[in-house]
XYZ file of C-alpha atoms in Angstrom:
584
model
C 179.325 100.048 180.285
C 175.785 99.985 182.003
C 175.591 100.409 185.760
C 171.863 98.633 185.611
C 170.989 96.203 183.289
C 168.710 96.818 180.247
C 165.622 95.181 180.552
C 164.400 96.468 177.077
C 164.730 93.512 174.937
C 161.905 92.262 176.944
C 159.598 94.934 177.042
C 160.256 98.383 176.780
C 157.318 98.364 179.451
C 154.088 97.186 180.690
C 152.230 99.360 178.321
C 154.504 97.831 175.662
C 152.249 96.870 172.718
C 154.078 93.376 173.197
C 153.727 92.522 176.537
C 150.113 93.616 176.216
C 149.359 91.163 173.262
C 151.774 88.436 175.093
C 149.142 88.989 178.482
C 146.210 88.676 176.358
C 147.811 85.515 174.579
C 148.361 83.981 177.747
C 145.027 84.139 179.308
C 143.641 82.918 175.880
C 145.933 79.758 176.311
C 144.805 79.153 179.563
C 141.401 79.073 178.109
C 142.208 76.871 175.555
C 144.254 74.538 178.125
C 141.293 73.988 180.132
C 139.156 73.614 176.746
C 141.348 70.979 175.702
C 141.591 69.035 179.298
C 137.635 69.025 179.923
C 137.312 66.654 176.929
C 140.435 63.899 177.571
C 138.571 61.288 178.352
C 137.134 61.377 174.113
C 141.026 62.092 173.028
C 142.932 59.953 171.078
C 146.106 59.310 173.006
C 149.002 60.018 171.153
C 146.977 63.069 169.498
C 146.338 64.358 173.035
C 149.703 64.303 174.404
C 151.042 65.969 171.292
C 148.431 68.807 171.996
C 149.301 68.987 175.901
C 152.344 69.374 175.366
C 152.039 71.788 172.388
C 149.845 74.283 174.706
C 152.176 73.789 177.790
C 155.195 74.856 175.689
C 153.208 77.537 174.085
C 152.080 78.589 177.585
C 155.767 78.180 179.668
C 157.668 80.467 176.732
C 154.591 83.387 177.563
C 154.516 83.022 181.392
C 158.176 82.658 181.731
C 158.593 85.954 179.603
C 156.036 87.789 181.499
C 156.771 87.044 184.652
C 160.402 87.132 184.584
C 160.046 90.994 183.032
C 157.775 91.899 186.070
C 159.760 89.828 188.955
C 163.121 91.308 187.420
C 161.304 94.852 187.175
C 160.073 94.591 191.004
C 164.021 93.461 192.217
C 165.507 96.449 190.559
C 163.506 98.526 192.684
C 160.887 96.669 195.500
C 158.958 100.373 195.768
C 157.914 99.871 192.129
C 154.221 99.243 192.249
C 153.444 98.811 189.475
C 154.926 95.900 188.781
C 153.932 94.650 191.757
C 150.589 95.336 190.666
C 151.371 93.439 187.354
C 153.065 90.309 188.829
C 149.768 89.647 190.572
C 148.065 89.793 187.205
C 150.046 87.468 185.636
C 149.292 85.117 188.799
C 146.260 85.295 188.265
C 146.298 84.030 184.942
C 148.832 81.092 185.565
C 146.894 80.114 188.756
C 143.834 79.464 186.626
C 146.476 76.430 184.923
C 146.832 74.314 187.981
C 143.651 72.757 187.372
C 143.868 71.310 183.346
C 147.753 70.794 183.968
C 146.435 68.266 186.676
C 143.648 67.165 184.840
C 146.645 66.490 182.002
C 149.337 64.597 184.038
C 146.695 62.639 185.437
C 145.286 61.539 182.013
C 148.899 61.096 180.564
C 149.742 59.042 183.831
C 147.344 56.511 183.604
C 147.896 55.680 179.732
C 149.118 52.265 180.112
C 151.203 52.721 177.362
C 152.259 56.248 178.044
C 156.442 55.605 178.073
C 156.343 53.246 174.679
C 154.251 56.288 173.058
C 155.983 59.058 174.405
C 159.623 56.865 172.781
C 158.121 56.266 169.702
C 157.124 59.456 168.959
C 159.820 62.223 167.426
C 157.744 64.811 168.550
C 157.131 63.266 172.583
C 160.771 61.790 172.954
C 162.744 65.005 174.340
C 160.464 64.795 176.757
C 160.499 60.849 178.383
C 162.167 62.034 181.756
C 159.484 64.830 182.029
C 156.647 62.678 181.632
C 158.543 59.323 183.429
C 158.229 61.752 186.886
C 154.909 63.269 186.020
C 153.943 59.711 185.629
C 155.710 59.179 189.112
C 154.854 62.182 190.696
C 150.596 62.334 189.770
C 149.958 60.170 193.062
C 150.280 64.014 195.137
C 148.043 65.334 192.565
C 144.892 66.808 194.448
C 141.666 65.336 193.248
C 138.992 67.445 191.273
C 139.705 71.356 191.851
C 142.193 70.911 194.280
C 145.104 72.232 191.912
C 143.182 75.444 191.191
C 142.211 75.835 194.939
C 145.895 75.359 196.364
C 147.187 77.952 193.390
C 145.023 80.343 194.025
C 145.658 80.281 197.443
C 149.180 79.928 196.803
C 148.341 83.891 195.708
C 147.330 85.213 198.648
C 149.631 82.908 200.944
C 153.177 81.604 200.322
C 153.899 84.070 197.106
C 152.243 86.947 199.402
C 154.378 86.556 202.268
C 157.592 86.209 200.680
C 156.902 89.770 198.875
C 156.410 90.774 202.168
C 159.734 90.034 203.578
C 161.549 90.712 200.443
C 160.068 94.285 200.917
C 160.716 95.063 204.508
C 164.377 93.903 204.303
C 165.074 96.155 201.653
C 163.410 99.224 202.551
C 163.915 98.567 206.186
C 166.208 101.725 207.495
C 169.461 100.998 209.121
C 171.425 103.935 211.585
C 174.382 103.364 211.387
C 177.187 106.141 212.952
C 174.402 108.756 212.661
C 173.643 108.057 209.021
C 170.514 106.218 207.365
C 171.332 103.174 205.020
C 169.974 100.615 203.982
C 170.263 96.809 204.743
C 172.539 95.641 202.322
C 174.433 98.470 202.248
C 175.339 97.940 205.913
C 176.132 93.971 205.697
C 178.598 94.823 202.615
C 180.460 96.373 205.862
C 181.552 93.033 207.161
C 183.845 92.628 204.786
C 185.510 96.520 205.615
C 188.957 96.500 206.731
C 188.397 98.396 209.321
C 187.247 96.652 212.546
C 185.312 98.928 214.266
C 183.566 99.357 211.590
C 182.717 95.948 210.942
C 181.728 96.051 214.783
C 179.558 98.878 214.394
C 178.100 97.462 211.053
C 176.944 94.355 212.916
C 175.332 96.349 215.810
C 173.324 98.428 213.367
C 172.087 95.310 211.623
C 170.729 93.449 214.422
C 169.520 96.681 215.799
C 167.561 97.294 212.509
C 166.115 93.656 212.759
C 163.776 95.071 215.948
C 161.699 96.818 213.118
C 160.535 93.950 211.165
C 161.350 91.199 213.133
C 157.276 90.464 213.656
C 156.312 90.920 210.433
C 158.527 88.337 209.163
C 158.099 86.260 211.990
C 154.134 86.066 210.607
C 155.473 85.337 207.088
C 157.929 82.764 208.195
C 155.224 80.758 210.311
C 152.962 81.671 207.490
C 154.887 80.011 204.699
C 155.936 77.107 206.547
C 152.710 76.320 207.805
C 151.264 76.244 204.406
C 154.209 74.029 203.232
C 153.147 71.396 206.110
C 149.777 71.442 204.874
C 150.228 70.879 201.437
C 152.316 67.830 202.220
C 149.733 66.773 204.201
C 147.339 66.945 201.361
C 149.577 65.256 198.688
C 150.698 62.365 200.551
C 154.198 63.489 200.685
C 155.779 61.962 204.388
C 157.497 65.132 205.008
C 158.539 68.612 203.694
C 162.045 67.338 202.848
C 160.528 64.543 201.416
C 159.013 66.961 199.616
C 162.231 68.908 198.202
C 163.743 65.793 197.505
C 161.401 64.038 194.969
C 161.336 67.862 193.301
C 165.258 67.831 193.355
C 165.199 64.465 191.764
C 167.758 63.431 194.449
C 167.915 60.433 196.640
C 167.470 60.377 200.718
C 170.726 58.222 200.148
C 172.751 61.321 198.646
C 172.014 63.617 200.979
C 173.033 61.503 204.150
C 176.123 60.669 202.457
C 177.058 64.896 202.042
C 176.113 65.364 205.650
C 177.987 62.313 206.791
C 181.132 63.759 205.335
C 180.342 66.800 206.782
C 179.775 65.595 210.134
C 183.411 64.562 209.692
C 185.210 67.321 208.703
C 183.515 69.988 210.494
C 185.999 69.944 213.104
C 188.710 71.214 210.744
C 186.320 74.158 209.700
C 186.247 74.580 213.324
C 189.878 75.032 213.880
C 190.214 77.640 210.987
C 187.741 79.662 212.665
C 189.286 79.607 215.752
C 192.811 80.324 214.032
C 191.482 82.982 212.495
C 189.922 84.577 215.792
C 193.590 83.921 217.600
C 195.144 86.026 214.968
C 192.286 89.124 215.645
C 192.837 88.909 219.311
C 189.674 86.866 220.639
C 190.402 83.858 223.034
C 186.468 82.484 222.731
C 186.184 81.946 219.266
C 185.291 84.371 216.738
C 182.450 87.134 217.125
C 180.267 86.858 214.119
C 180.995 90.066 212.950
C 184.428 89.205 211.918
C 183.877 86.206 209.978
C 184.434 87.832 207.060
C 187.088 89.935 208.475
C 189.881 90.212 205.922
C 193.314 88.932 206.000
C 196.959 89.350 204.944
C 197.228 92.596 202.551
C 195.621 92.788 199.038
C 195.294 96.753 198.296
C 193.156 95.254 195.061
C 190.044 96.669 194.205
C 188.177 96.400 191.072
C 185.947 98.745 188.972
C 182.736 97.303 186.911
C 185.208 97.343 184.142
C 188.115 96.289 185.944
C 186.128 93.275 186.761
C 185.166 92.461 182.912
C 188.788 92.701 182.417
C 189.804 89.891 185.191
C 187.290 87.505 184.462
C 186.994 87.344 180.768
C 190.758 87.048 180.903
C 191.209 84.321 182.972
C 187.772 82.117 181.385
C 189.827 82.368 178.120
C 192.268 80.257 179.729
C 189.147 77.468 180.657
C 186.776 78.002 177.951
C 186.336 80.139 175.111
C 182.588 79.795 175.034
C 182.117 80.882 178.595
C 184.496 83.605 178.377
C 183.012 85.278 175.452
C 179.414 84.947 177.440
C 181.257 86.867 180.070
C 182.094 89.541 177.586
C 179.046 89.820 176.470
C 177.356 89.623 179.560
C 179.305 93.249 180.527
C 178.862 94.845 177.239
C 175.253 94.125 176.409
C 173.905 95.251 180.094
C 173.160 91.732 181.554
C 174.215 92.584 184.952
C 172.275 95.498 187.999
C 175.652 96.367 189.412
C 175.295 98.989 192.707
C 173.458 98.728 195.451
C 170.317 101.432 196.274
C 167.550 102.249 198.174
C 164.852 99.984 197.063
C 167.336 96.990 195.313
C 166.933 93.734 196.683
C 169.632 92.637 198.841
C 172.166 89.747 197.890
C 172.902 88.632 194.098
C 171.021 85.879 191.447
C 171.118 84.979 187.609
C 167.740 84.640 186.313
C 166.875 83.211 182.565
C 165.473 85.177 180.010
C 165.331 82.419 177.288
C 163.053 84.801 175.371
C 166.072 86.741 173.762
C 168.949 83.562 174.680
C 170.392 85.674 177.832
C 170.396 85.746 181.591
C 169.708 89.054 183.908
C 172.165 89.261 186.888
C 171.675 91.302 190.606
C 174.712 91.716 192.643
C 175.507 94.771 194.949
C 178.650 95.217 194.197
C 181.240 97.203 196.546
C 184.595 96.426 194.315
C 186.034 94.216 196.354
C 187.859 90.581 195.217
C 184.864 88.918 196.844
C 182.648 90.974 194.481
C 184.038 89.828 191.743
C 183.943 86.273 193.079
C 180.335 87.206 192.754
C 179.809 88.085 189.913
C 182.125 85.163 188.696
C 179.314 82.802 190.403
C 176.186 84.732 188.945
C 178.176 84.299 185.343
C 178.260 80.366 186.307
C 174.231 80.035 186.574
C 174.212 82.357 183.043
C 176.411 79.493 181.477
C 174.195 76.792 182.993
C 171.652 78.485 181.040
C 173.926 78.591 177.752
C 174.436 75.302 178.269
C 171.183 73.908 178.038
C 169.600 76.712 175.402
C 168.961 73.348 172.793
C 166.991 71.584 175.336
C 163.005 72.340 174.458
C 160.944 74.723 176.652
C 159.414 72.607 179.330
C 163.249 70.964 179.693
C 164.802 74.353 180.807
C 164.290 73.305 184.221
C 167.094 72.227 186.693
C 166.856 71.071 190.128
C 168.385 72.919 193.096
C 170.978 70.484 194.088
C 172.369 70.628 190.471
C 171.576 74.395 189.986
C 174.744 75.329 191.949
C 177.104 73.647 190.046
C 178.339 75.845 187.567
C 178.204 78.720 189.582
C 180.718 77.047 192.351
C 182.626 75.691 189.704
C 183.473 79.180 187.870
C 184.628 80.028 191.801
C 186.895 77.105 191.734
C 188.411 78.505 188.911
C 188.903 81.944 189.894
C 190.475 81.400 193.396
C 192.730 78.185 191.914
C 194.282 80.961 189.859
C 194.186 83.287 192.152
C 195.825 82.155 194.492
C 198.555 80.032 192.107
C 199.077 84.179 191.063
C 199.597 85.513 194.576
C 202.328 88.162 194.286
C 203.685 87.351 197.755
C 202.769 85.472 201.146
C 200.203 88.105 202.592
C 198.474 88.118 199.403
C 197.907 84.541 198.806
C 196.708 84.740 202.868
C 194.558 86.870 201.765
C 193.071 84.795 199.171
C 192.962 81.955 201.287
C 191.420 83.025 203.850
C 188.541 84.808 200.861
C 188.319 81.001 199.919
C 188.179 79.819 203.401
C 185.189 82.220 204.206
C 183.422 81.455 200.946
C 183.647 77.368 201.726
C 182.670 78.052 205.402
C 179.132 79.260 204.990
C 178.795 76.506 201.792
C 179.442 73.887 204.721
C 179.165 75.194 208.333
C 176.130 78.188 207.876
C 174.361 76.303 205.432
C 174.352 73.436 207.581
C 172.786 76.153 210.182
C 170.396 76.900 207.906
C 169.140 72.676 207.229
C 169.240 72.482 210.908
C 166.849 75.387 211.971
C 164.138 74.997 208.800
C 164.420 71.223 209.958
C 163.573 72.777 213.646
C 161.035 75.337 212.438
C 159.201 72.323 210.410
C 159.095 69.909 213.507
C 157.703 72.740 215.794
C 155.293 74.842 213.503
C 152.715 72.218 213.496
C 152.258 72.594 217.198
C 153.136 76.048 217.820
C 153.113 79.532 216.338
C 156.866 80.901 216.751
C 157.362 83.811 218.101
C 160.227 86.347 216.985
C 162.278 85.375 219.622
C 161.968 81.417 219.465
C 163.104 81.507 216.068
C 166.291 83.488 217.348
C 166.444 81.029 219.550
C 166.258 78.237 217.642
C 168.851 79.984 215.268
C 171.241 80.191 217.699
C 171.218 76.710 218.809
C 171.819 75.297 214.878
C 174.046 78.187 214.498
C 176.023 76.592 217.689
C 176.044 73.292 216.780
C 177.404 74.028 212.693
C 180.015 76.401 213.997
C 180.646 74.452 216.984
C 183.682 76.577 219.166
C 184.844 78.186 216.156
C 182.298 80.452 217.164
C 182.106 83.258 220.237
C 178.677 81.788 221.289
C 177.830 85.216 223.125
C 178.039 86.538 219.807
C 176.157 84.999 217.025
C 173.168 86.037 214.341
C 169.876 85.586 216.020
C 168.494 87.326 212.864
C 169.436 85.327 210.193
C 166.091 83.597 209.313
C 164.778 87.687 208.996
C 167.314 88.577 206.413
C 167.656 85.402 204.507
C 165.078 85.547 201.706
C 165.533 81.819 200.805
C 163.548 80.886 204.062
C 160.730 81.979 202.124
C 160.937 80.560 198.736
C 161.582 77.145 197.662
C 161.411 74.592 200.709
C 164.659 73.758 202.058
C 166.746 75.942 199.868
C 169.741 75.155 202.007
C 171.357 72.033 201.359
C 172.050 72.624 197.593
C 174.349 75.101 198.305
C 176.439 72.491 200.126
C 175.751 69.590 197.576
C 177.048 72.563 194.852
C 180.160 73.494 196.644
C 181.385 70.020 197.489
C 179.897 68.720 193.841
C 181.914 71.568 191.937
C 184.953 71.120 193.778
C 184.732 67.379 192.931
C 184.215 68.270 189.638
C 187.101 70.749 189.653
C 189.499 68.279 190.851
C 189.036 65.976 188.017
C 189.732 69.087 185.735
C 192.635 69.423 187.066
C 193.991 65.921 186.410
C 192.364 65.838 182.976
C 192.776 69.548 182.098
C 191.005 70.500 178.296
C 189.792 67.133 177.766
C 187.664 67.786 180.696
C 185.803 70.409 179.704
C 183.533 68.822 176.902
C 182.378 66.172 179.962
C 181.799 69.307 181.672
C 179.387 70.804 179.291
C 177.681 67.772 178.756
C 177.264 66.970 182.769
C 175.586 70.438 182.722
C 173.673 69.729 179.163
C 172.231 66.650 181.080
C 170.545 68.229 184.759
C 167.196 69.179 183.200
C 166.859 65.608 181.912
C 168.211 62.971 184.753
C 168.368 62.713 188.569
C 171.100 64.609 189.958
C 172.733 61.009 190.525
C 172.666 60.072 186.534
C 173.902 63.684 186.351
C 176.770 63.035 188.350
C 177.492 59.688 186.202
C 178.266 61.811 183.366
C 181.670 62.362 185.329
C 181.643 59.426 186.396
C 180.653 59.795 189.928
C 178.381 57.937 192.643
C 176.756 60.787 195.131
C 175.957 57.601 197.537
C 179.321 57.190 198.201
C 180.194 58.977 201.157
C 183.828 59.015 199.912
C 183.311 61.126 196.949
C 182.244 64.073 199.817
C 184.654 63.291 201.672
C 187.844 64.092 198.631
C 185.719 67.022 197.921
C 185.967 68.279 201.961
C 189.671 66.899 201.600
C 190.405 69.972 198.841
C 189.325 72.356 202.013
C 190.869 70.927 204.609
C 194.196 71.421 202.518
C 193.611 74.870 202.241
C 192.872 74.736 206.012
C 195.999 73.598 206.689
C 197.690 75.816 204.172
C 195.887 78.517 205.907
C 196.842 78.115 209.546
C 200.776 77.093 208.173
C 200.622 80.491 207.230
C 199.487 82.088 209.980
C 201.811 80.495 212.171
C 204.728 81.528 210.224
């Protein structure tokens, strides 16, 4: 079995006579995109939306292919520079689309009849929910060659910065007891068994942070400051505003999760401070032993060890997803190891090109590892799931996208612990579950609350490296409340999390996924097999609804604050289940 994955059924490389032909095809699409938009206003409209979409689709299957090779290329190792080099190119090309795909939703918009032709049409219909929010969404279009200007910019700005950060924090050197390492290397040590060296683990980290730390502070400001202005521009009222008209999600949802949370953090709050009772602190825990382990579990897995566990016990669910599993191992899907150079952290991306998914994780061998790779595997099923749906319907929104990922953790730990061999095992496991479901609730609630804080302050003020540790203290205070030794926190969080600097508020669906999946995971477990077909379909259906019609698949309203609530219920059992333990 690979240790990297094999990136060669995309391109054997960029001088590849393939991806060569596919970058020449692209730009000549572009051409013929903006070709095609300059004379709309003569086009005959059903003709013209058949063509749009034609070149789009044509387009999206070249870009995606292209891009996705280079991005996946420039993970595996940040240092290579070449495909650095070639990501820009293909930038450049895609930037020069902004301006007909404008030009094109804005024509399409104003049809007056745009929704009756797109219906009545076999080859429009796939696409009514696409072109029902395009229709929606064209008011924040920017007027003449705004598109092109804000893309091209885009370039040198937002996209710039975030390669930026992504490189420092993986080539940034860490010392740690006298030896150089790298970053994610040295956070894989808070999960060690040993405490000191979790201790000293955390001290190199932050120390490491005093490197960088003004760099990213430009990038953070940066990005965020170009986010502000672009809502500015569009008309949106506010950058979550923003997120939430592109996550096809309603205000209404997400004040129902937090409500619920609000609620129940409390009971997060007393496992944490259980937890730090048992390791000997009075204050509440130090940060670096969140993920301290507990009770005894002498397990550790291989690569292949792994493939054994989890295609074993997705049988037992679905055969379909356990066989993607399999294959996933065996065909060299999945960049195991960590090294010098690898990005930090774990993700699933789609190659639809050849029908499979690419998977990053840096893994150490430990049950949380797995866990892992068991919630990469989830996103690469997402993406089986909704292989029929046509090109420019491949797209999910981030509330949704976490769903099957969480979910495949549901089932591992549910099994996992059912399986425990004895009581310090299944405390073990518990208290694995309890640390996964804690930063899904209380640290990504940190996370809303300080890009909430850097948003309302960036407009008036640049922020310096240590206001934003400042201000990511204070949300880190009020999500962890006293479960937390506040002389002891993560200033440094906002350097080492890439997902400040991508996608806007790339926070929240984390939460929405956890509680969502565990929702979801409950009803399988009252309904068992006849659950999983609803399953599929629920995931079949997030490219083409709101996440609330979504969620009606199952049966579910995501206004009702009750539906969070059973969801937190699950974890506050296991709270309870937890500390029972403990005590006896």
């Amino acid at each position: 079995m690979n240790e990297r994955w094999n990136l060669d059924p995309i391109y054997t490389g960029f001088d590849d006579e393939n991806y060569l032909s596919d970058m020449a095809a692209a730009a000549e699409t572009v051409k013929e995109l903006t070709a095609f938009t300059a004379d709309l206003a003569a086009a005959e409209p059903l003709a013209g939306l058949r063509k749009g979409i034609a070149l789009q689709e044509r387009l999206s299957d070249l870009i995606e292919k292209l891009a996705g090779y280079a991005s996946l290329r420039q993970a595996a190792n940040t240092r290579d520079g070449e495909a650095g080099s070639q990501m820009g190119q293909i930038m450049t090309i895609y930037s020069g689309t902004a301006a007909p795909l404008a030009a094109f939703t804005d024509w399409a918009s104003k049809l007056p009849d745009l929704m009756e032709l797109v219906e009545g049409d076999e080859n429009l219909k796939d696409y009514r929910f696409l072109f029902a929010n395009e229709k929606e969404n064209s008011r924040y279009l920017l007027p003449g060659i705004g598109e092109a200007v804000m893309a091209k910019l885009h370039m040198s700005g937002t996209s710039a910065w975030s390669d930026m950060q992504q490189y420092l924090t993986s080539t940034v050197p860490v010392t740690y007891r006298g030896e150089t390492i790298n970053l994610s290397t040295v956070r894989n040590l808070a999960y060690d068994a040993d405490p000191q060296v979790r201790k000293d683990a955390y001290e190199a980290e932050i120390a490491c942070y005093d490197r960088i730390r003004d760099a990213v502070a430009f990038a953070l400001n940066s990005i965020k400051l170009e986010t502000i202005s672009d809502c500015e521009l569009r008309g949106y009222e506010s950058p979550l505003a923003r997120t939430l008209k592109h996550s096809h999600m309603e205000r209404s949802t997400l004040d129902a999760m937090f409500a619920a949370i609000d609620a129940y953090l409390p009971k997060f709050w007393k496992y944490l401070k259980t937890k730090a009772k048992v390791l000997g602190y009075e204050n509440g825990l130090p940060w670096y032993e969140l993920f301290a382990p507990m009770g005894k579990t002498s397990t550790k897995f291989t690569a292949e060890q792994a493939r054994e566990y989890l295609v074993n016990l997705f049988a037992g669910f679905d055969k379909e997803l356990s066989d993607m599993v399999a294959t996933a191992f065996d065909e060299a899907w999945i960049d195991f190891y960590p090294r010098d150079g690898k990005a930090g952290g774990a993700f699933c991306a789609d190659v639809n090109c050849i029908g499979q998914s690419r998977i990053l994780t840096n893994f150490d061998g430990q049950f949380g590892d797995v866990l892992t790779l068991a919630h990469e595997l989830g996103h690469a099923f997402h993406n089986v799931c909704i292989r029929s749906h046509r090109t420019l319907n491949h797209d999910y929104s981030m509330p949704v996208a976490e769903t099957a990922s969480t979910f495949n953790e549901c089932v591992v730990m549910a099994a996992a612990i059912s399986g425990a061999a004895d009581k310090e095992e299944k405390l073990a496991l518990l208290e694995s579950q309890l640390q996964d479901a804690t930063q899904c609730i209380c640290d990504i609630y940190s996370r809303y609350r300080f890009e909430t804080a850097v948003f309302e302050n960036r407009e008036q003020q640049f922020m310096q490296a240590d206001d934003l540790c400042a201000m990511m203290e204070k949300a880190q205070k009020e999500s962890y409340g006293d479960g937390l030794d506040e002389t002891c926190l993560h200033p440094y969080m906002w350097v080492c999390k890439s997902h400040y600097y991508g996608p806007t508020f790339y926070n929240f669906p984390y939460a929405f996924g956890g509680l969502f999946a565990r929702g979801l995971y409950a009803q399988y477990e009252k309904e068992g097999a006849a659950f999983v077909p609803k399953y599929k379909k629920l995931l079949y259906t997030t490219p083409i609804a709101t996440a609330e019609d979504t969620a009606k698949v199952a049966g579910i309203d995501l206004s009702d604050e009750g539906f969070w609530r059973s969801a937190l219920q699950m974890i506050a059992d296991q709270i309870d289940e937890f500390c029972k333990l403990v005590e006896e």
